Short mmCIF file of C-alpha atoms and ligand atoms in Angstrom, two decimals:
data_model
loop_
_atom_site.label_atom_id
_atom_site.label_comp_id
_atom_site.label_asym_id
_atom_site.label_seq_id
_atom_site.Cartn_x
_atom_site.Cartn_y
_atom_site.Cartn_z
CA MET A 2 17.01 -13.48 -4.37
CA LYS A 3 15.93 -10.04 -3.14
CA LEU A 4 12.57 -8.33 -2.69
CA GLU A 5 12.24 -4.97 -4.43
CA GLY A 6 10.82 -3.06 -1.49
CA ILE A 7 7.15 -2.39 -0.90
CA HIS A 8 4.76 -3.53 -3.68
CA HIS A 9 1.57 -2.09 -2.12
CA VAL A 10 -0.04 -1.36 1.23
CA THR A 11 -3.65 -2.42 1.71
CA CYS A 12 -5.89 -0.61 4.25
CA ILE A 13 -9.56 -0.45 5.20
CA THR A 14 -12.02 2.39 4.64
CA GLY A 15 -15.65 2.74 5.66
CA ASP A 16 -16.16 5.66 3.25
CA ALA A 17 -15.12 5.06 -0.34
CA PRO A 18 -16.19 8.54 -1.67
CA GLY A 19 -14.28 10.29 1.13
CA ASN A 20 -11.35 7.98 0.49
CA VAL A 21 -11.20 8.89 -3.22
CA ASP A 22 -11.47 12.55 -2.32
CA PHE A 23 -8.57 12.33 0.16
CA TYR A 24 -6.13 10.16 -1.80
CA ALA A 25 -6.89 11.23 -5.37
CA ARG A 26 -7.91 14.88 -5.07
CA LEU A 27 -6.00 16.03 -1.98
CA LEU A 28 -2.88 13.82 -2.04
CA GLY A 29 -2.85 13.84 -5.84
CA LEU A 30 -2.47 10.07 -6.36
CA ARG A 31 -4.08 8.45 -9.39
CA LEU A 32 -7.01 6.09 -8.86
CA VAL A 33 -5.58 3.38 -11.12
CA LYS A 34 -8.04 0.56 -10.49
CA LYS A 35 -11.60 0.30 -9.24
CA THR A 36 -12.38 -3.33 -8.67
CA VAL A 37 -13.86 -5.59 -6.03
CA ASN A 38 -12.34 -7.44 -3.12
CA GLN A 39 -11.68 -10.90 -4.64
CA ASP A 40 -12.37 -12.55 -1.25
CA ASP A 41 -15.68 -10.62 -0.89
CA PRO A 42 -16.84 -9.33 -4.26
CA THR A 43 -19.66 -7.16 -2.88
CA VAL A 44 -17.21 -4.52 -1.69
CA TYR A 45 -14.73 -2.30 -3.49
CA HIS A 46 -11.02 -2.68 -3.74
CA LEU A 47 -9.60 0.70 -4.68
CA PHE A 48 -5.97 1.18 -5.84
CA TYR A 49 -4.19 4.54 -5.86
CA ALA A 50 -0.68 4.94 -7.27
CA ASP A 51 1.52 6.93 -9.58
CA GLU A 52 0.59 7.59 -13.21
CA ASN A 53 1.46 4.06 -14.38
CA GLY A 54 0.09 2.15 -11.36
CA SER A 55 3.59 1.04 -10.41
CA SER A 56 4.36 -1.28 -7.60
CA GLY A 57 6.16 0.80 -4.98
CA ALA A 58 3.56 3.55 -5.13
CA ASP A 59 0.33 1.66 -4.70
CA ILE A 60 -1.88 2.17 -1.61
CA THR A 61 -5.10 0.19 -1.79
CA PHE A 62 -8.32 0.13 0.26
CA PHE A 63 -11.00 -2.44 0.90
CA GLU A 64 -14.25 -0.58 1.43
CA TYR A 65 -16.59 -1.90 4.08
CA PRO A 66 -19.32 0.74 4.00
CA HIS A 67 -19.75 2.43 7.35
CA ALA A 68 -17.17 0.15 9.01
CA ARG A 69 -16.34 1.30 12.49
CA ARG A 70 -12.95 2.83 13.13
CA GLY A 71 -10.14 0.46 14.00
CA ARG A 72 -7.06 1.10 16.05
CA ALA A 73 -3.48 -0.01 15.28
CA GLY A 74 -1.87 -2.28 17.91
CA ALA A 75 0.75 -4.96 18.25
CA GLY A 76 1.14 -7.02 15.09
CA MET A 77 -0.17 -4.29 12.77
CA VAL A 78 1.38 -1.70 10.46
CA HIS A 79 0.50 1.66 11.98
CA ARG A 80 2.14 4.17 9.64
CA VAL A 81 2.76 4.56 5.92
CA VAL A 82 5.63 6.80 4.79
CA TRP A 83 5.97 8.26 1.31
CA ARG A 84 8.98 10.00 -0.18
CA VAL A 85 8.98 13.61 -1.33
CA ALA A 86 11.80 15.39 -3.07
CA SER A 87 12.65 18.36 -0.82
CA GLU A 88 11.94 20.66 2.10
CA PRO A 89 9.94 22.96 -0.23
CA ALA A 90 7.75 19.91 -1.04
CA LEU A 91 7.11 19.59 2.70
CA ASP A 92 6.29 23.31 2.85
CA PHE A 93 3.83 22.83 0.03
CA TRP A 94 2.11 19.85 1.71
CA GLU A 95 1.99 21.54 5.09
CA ARG A 96 0.08 24.45 3.38
CA ARG A 97 -2.10 22.27 1.16
CA LEU A 98 -3.19 19.89 3.96
CA GLY A 99 -3.58 22.80 6.42
CA GLU A 100 -5.93 24.59 3.98
CA ALA A 101 -7.98 21.38 3.67
CA GLY A 102 -8.37 21.33 7.46
CA VAL A 103 -5.91 18.43 8.04
CA THR A 104 -3.75 18.77 11.14
CA THR A 105 -0.07 18.20 10.38
CA GLY A 106 3.01 17.84 12.49
CA ARG A 107 6.32 19.03 10.97
CA ALA A 108 9.57 17.43 12.13
CA ASP A 109 13.04 17.42 10.70
CA LYS A 110 12.60 16.37 7.07
CA SER A 111 9.10 14.92 7.62
CA LEU A 112 5.44 15.87 7.83
CA GLY A 113 3.01 13.66 9.72
CA PHE A 114 -0.80 13.65 9.46
CA THR A 115 -3.72 11.24 9.39
CA ASP A 116 -6.31 10.44 6.73
CA PRO A 117 -9.99 11.21 7.50
CA GLU A 118 -10.38 7.81 9.23
CA GLY A 119 -7.32 8.14 11.42
CA LEU A 120 -4.71 6.23 9.42
CA ASP A 121 -1.21 7.56 10.25
CA LEU A 122 0.62 8.91 7.18
CA GLU A 123 3.97 10.67 6.76
CA LEU A 124 5.87 12.39 3.99
CA ALA A 125 9.64 12.23 4.29
CA VAL A 126 12.55 13.83 2.47
CA VAL A 127 15.01 10.98 1.87
CA GLU A 128 18.24 10.45 -0.10
CA THR A 129 17.58 7.92 -2.81
CA THR A 130 18.46 7.25 -6.44
CA ASP A 131 15.20 5.23 -6.89
CA GLU A 132 12.99 6.48 -9.72
CA PRO A 133 10.35 8.89 -8.39
CA LEU A 134 6.86 7.30 -8.94
CA VAL A 135 4.65 10.36 -9.50
CA ALA A 136 1.03 10.85 -10.56
CA SER A 137 -0.17 13.84 -12.63
CA HIS A 138 -2.39 16.28 -10.82
CA PRO A 139 -3.46 19.73 -12.07
CA ASP A 140 -2.50 21.44 -8.79
CA ILE A 141 0.60 19.52 -7.84
CA SER A 142 3.82 19.76 -9.88
CA ALA A 143 6.02 16.68 -10.26
CA GLU A 144 8.72 18.22 -8.03
CA LEU A 145 6.20 18.47 -5.15
CA ALA A 146 4.30 15.24 -5.63
CA LEU A 147 4.45 12.08 -3.61
CA GLN A 148 7.17 9.84 -5.12
CA GLY A 149 6.30 6.36 -3.87
CA PHE A 150 6.77 4.57 -0.56
CA ASP A 151 9.71 4.94 1.72
CA SER A 152 8.64 2.67 4.51
CA VAL A 153 5.96 1.17 6.70
CA ARG A 154 6.20 1.10 10.52
CA ALA A 155 4.63 -1.73 12.55
CA TYR A 156 4.05 -2.30 16.25
CA THR A 157 5.66 -5.17 18.11
CA ALA A 158 6.71 -5.63 21.71
CA ASP A 159 9.48 -8.09 20.69
CA PRO A 160 11.20 -7.31 17.43
CA GLY A 161 13.65 -10.16 18.09
CA ARG A 162 10.91 -12.68 17.45
CA SER A 163 10.71 -11.64 13.79
CA ARG A 164 14.40 -11.37 13.24
CA PRO A 165 15.25 -14.91 11.93
CA LEU A 166 12.38 -14.87 9.35
CA LEU A 167 13.10 -11.32 8.18
CA GLU A 168 16.83 -11.70 7.93
CA GLN A 169 17.39 -15.32 7.00
CA THR A 170 14.32 -16.12 4.92
CA LEU A 171 13.28 -12.79 3.43
CA ALA A 172 16.84 -11.24 3.19
CA PHE A 173 15.78 -8.06 4.93
CA GLU A 174 18.96 -6.21 5.97
CA PRO A 175 19.04 -4.99 9.60
CA GLN A 176 19.69 -1.30 10.10
CA ALA A 177 19.93 0.70 13.34
CA THR A 178 16.89 0.98 15.67
CA ASP A 179 14.66 -1.94 14.66
CA CYS A 180 14.57 -1.04 10.98
CA TYR A 181 15.24 -3.30 8.03
CA LYS A 182 16.20 -2.38 4.52
CA VAL A 183 14.34 -4.28 1.79
CA ARG A 184 16.13 -3.54 -1.43
CA GLY A 185 16.42 -5.32 -4.79
CA GLU A 186 18.15 -4.33 -8.01
CA ARG A 187 15.71 -1.69 -8.98
CA ARG A 188 14.10 -0.30 -5.84
CA GLY A 189 13.92 -0.49 -2.06
CA SER A 190 12.14 0.57 1.08
CA PHE A 191 12.23 0.06 4.82
CA TYR A 192 10.32 -1.95 7.39
CA CYS A 193 10.48 -0.60 10.93
CA TYR A 194 9.15 -1.54 14.37
CA ASP A 195 7.91 0.63 17.16
CA GLU A 196 6.86 -0.16 20.74
CA PRO A 197 3.11 -0.91 20.68
CA PRO A 198 0.50 1.02 22.69
CA ALA A 199 -0.93 -0.67 25.76
CA GLU A 200 -4.38 -1.34 24.18
CA PRO A 201 -4.62 -4.20 21.70
CA GLY A 202 -5.23 -3.39 18.04
CA VAL A 203 -8.60 -3.55 16.44
CA GLY A 204 -9.04 -3.98 12.71
CA GLY A 205 -11.42 -1.48 11.05
CA ALA A 206 -11.59 1.73 9.08
CA GLY A 207 -8.33 3.63 9.14
CA THR A 208 -6.13 0.58 9.77
CA VAL A 209 -3.66 -1.26 7.56
CA HIS A 210 -4.72 -4.77 6.49
CA HIS A 211 -1.40 -6.01 5.10
CA VAL A 212 1.80 -4.91 3.42
CA ALA A 213 2.99 -6.53 0.18
CA TRP A 214 6.64 -6.87 -0.86
CA ALA A 215 7.60 -6.85 -4.53
CA SER A 216 9.03 -9.91 -6.23
CA PRO A 217 10.35 -10.22 -9.76
CA PRO A 218 7.89 -12.67 -11.40
CA ASP A 219 10.53 -15.29 -11.95
CA ASP A 220 11.38 -15.48 -8.25
CA HIS A 221 7.82 -15.72 -6.93
CA GLU A 222 7.48 -19.52 -6.77
CA ALA A 223 10.85 -19.80 -5.02
CA TRP A 224 9.75 -17.22 -2.43
CA GLN A 225 6.64 -19.30 -1.69
CA GLN A 226 8.81 -22.41 -1.19
CA ARG A 227 11.35 -20.56 0.92
CA VAL A 228 8.73 -19.10 3.24
CA ALA A 229 7.11 -22.52 3.51
CA ARG A 230 10.45 -24.15 4.38
CA ALA A 231 10.93 -21.56 7.15
CA GLY A 232 7.66 -22.75 8.70
CA ALA A 233 5.75 -19.51 8.11
CA ARG A 234 2.87 -21.30 6.40
CA PRO A 235 2.37 -19.20 3.25
CA THR A 236 -0.79 -19.60 1.19
CA PRO A 237 -0.41 -21.22 -2.19
CA ILE A 238 0.22 -18.79 -5.05
CA ILE A 239 -3.04 -16.90 -5.73
CA ASP A 240 -3.58 -15.24 -9.10
CA ARG A 241 -4.93 -11.75 -8.38
CA PHE A 242 -5.01 -11.09 -12.12
CA TYR A 243 -3.01 -7.80 -11.82
CA PHE A 244 -0.29 -9.72 -9.98
CA LYS A 245 0.23 -13.06 -8.25
CA SER A 246 0.36 -13.23 -4.45
CA ILE A 247 1.21 -15.34 -1.41
CA TYR A 248 0.23 -14.34 2.12
CA PHE A 249 1.65 -15.26 5.54
CA ARG A 250 2.04 -13.72 8.98
CA GLU A 251 5.49 -12.75 10.11
CA PRO A 252 6.24 -13.81 13.73
CA SER A 253 5.22 -10.38 15.18
CA GLY A 254 1.77 -10.91 13.69
CA VAL A 255 1.92 -8.53 10.73
CA LEU A 256 0.21 -9.90 7.60
CA PHE A 257 2.75 -10.01 4.79
CA GLU A 258 2.09 -10.59 1.10
CA ILE A 259 4.70 -11.18 -1.59
CA ALA A 260 3.32 -9.99 -4.94
CA THR A 261 4.77 -10.14 -8.42
CA ILE A 262 5.83 -6.95 -10.22
CA GLY A 263 3.32 -7.14 -13.06
CA PRO A 264 1.42 -7.93 -15.20
CA GLY A 265 -0.08 -4.75 -13.74
CA PHE A 266 -3.17 -2.56 -14.05
CA ALA A 267 -3.07 -1.93 -17.83
CA THR A 268 -3.83 -5.64 -18.58
CA ASP A 269 -7.61 -5.00 -18.75
CA GLU A 270 -8.04 -1.35 -19.61
CA PRO A 271 -6.04 1.24 -21.52
CA ARG A 272 -3.42 3.15 -19.52
CA GLU A 273 -5.08 6.52 -20.25
CA HIS A 274 -8.41 5.33 -18.69
CA LEU A 275 -7.18 3.40 -15.68
CA GLY A 276 -9.61 3.31 -12.81
CA GLU A 277 -12.52 5.03 -14.55
CA ARG A 278 -14.87 2.05 -14.76
CA LEU A 279 -15.42 -0.96 -12.53
CA SER A 280 -12.86 -3.58 -13.57
CA LEU A 281 -13.69 -7.16 -12.83
CA PRO A 282 -11.11 -9.90 -13.49
CA PRO A 283 -12.38 -12.66 -15.84
CA ASP A 284 -13.41 -14.96 -12.99
CA PHE A 285 -15.61 -12.18 -11.50
CA GLU A 286 -17.05 -10.65 -14.72
CA HIS A 287 -20.21 -12.80 -14.47
CA LEU A 288 -21.02 -11.07 -11.18
CA ARG A 289 -21.08 -7.56 -12.72
CA ALA A 290 -24.86 -7.25 -12.94
CA GLN A 291 -25.17 -8.33 -9.34
CA VAL A 292 -22.38 -6.36 -7.71
CA GLU A 293 -22.39 -3.09 -9.64
CA PRO A 294 -25.69 -1.86 -8.12
CA LEU A 295 -24.47 -2.76 -4.61
CA LEU A 296 -21.33 -0.64 -4.81
CA THR A 297 -21.20 2.90 -3.47
CA PRO A 298 -21.27 5.33 -6.43
CA LEU A 299 -17.91 7.07 -6.81
CA PRO A 300 -16.86 10.27 -8.53
CA ASN A 301 -14.30 9.98 -11.35
CA PRO A 302 -11.52 12.10 -9.84
CA ARG A 303 -10.41 13.08 -13.34
CA GLY A 304 -13.88 13.56 -14.70
ZN1 ZN B 421 -2.40 -7.08 -1.16
#
């Protein structure tokens, strides 16, 4: 049993309109689902991904309007890395982000920057045969576009603590320098650790809430049992309507989810209109009249 790399990365924003502008307009991702946080249906859960809303390309945000800025620390993911195809793609992004007033740092085969709320992001040129997961955007050709996740990086002072769970239970494959490969039959990505800053982390706008790993649907129940047997205390399987999920903390403190690949975002609206209207899973539909007026109005990035 193998996990198929990153399924999605979920973060926090205090500014949904600014978030849509940055991820959909500037970075060129597709807003594939506009729904509510199922654990707090008065706030948005926004999903950005490739054209099809694929797992492996899906960065999501809970909106807590006007939330104060957080700060990544030990036990938190602090950086999200996407793949791009080439050095010319990095040139393009360096120029596009620079023109938008975003400070970038170019390194060998990578470009680092932060989103408007301070979340650390990186584009990296990597060798891979994985299918590029690309969204359509009028100003960004497919060769230059973001192609899905390469990795997430988390802070821990003691990577050894997480080693048994990651290697023996989750079948992550150790690489050099505190990185693990997480690869299934179809797709893969990396999970890496860095030395944490001295100050403790604080959740809030611009921080990562959790990272989800992708499971073929048929393996999901077995993953839940395996994580439970390892003593990592997973939640029961929760039906998130667009996928099924379990959650647990790995020993370094990072909140992990294992989510099924599918049924996906086209289960309740047509593929060509993903993300345009507020989607509420059946159990939440009765709340529409109450919650819709409470939510921050958002532009349709393709309108
Ligand atoms: Zn999640």
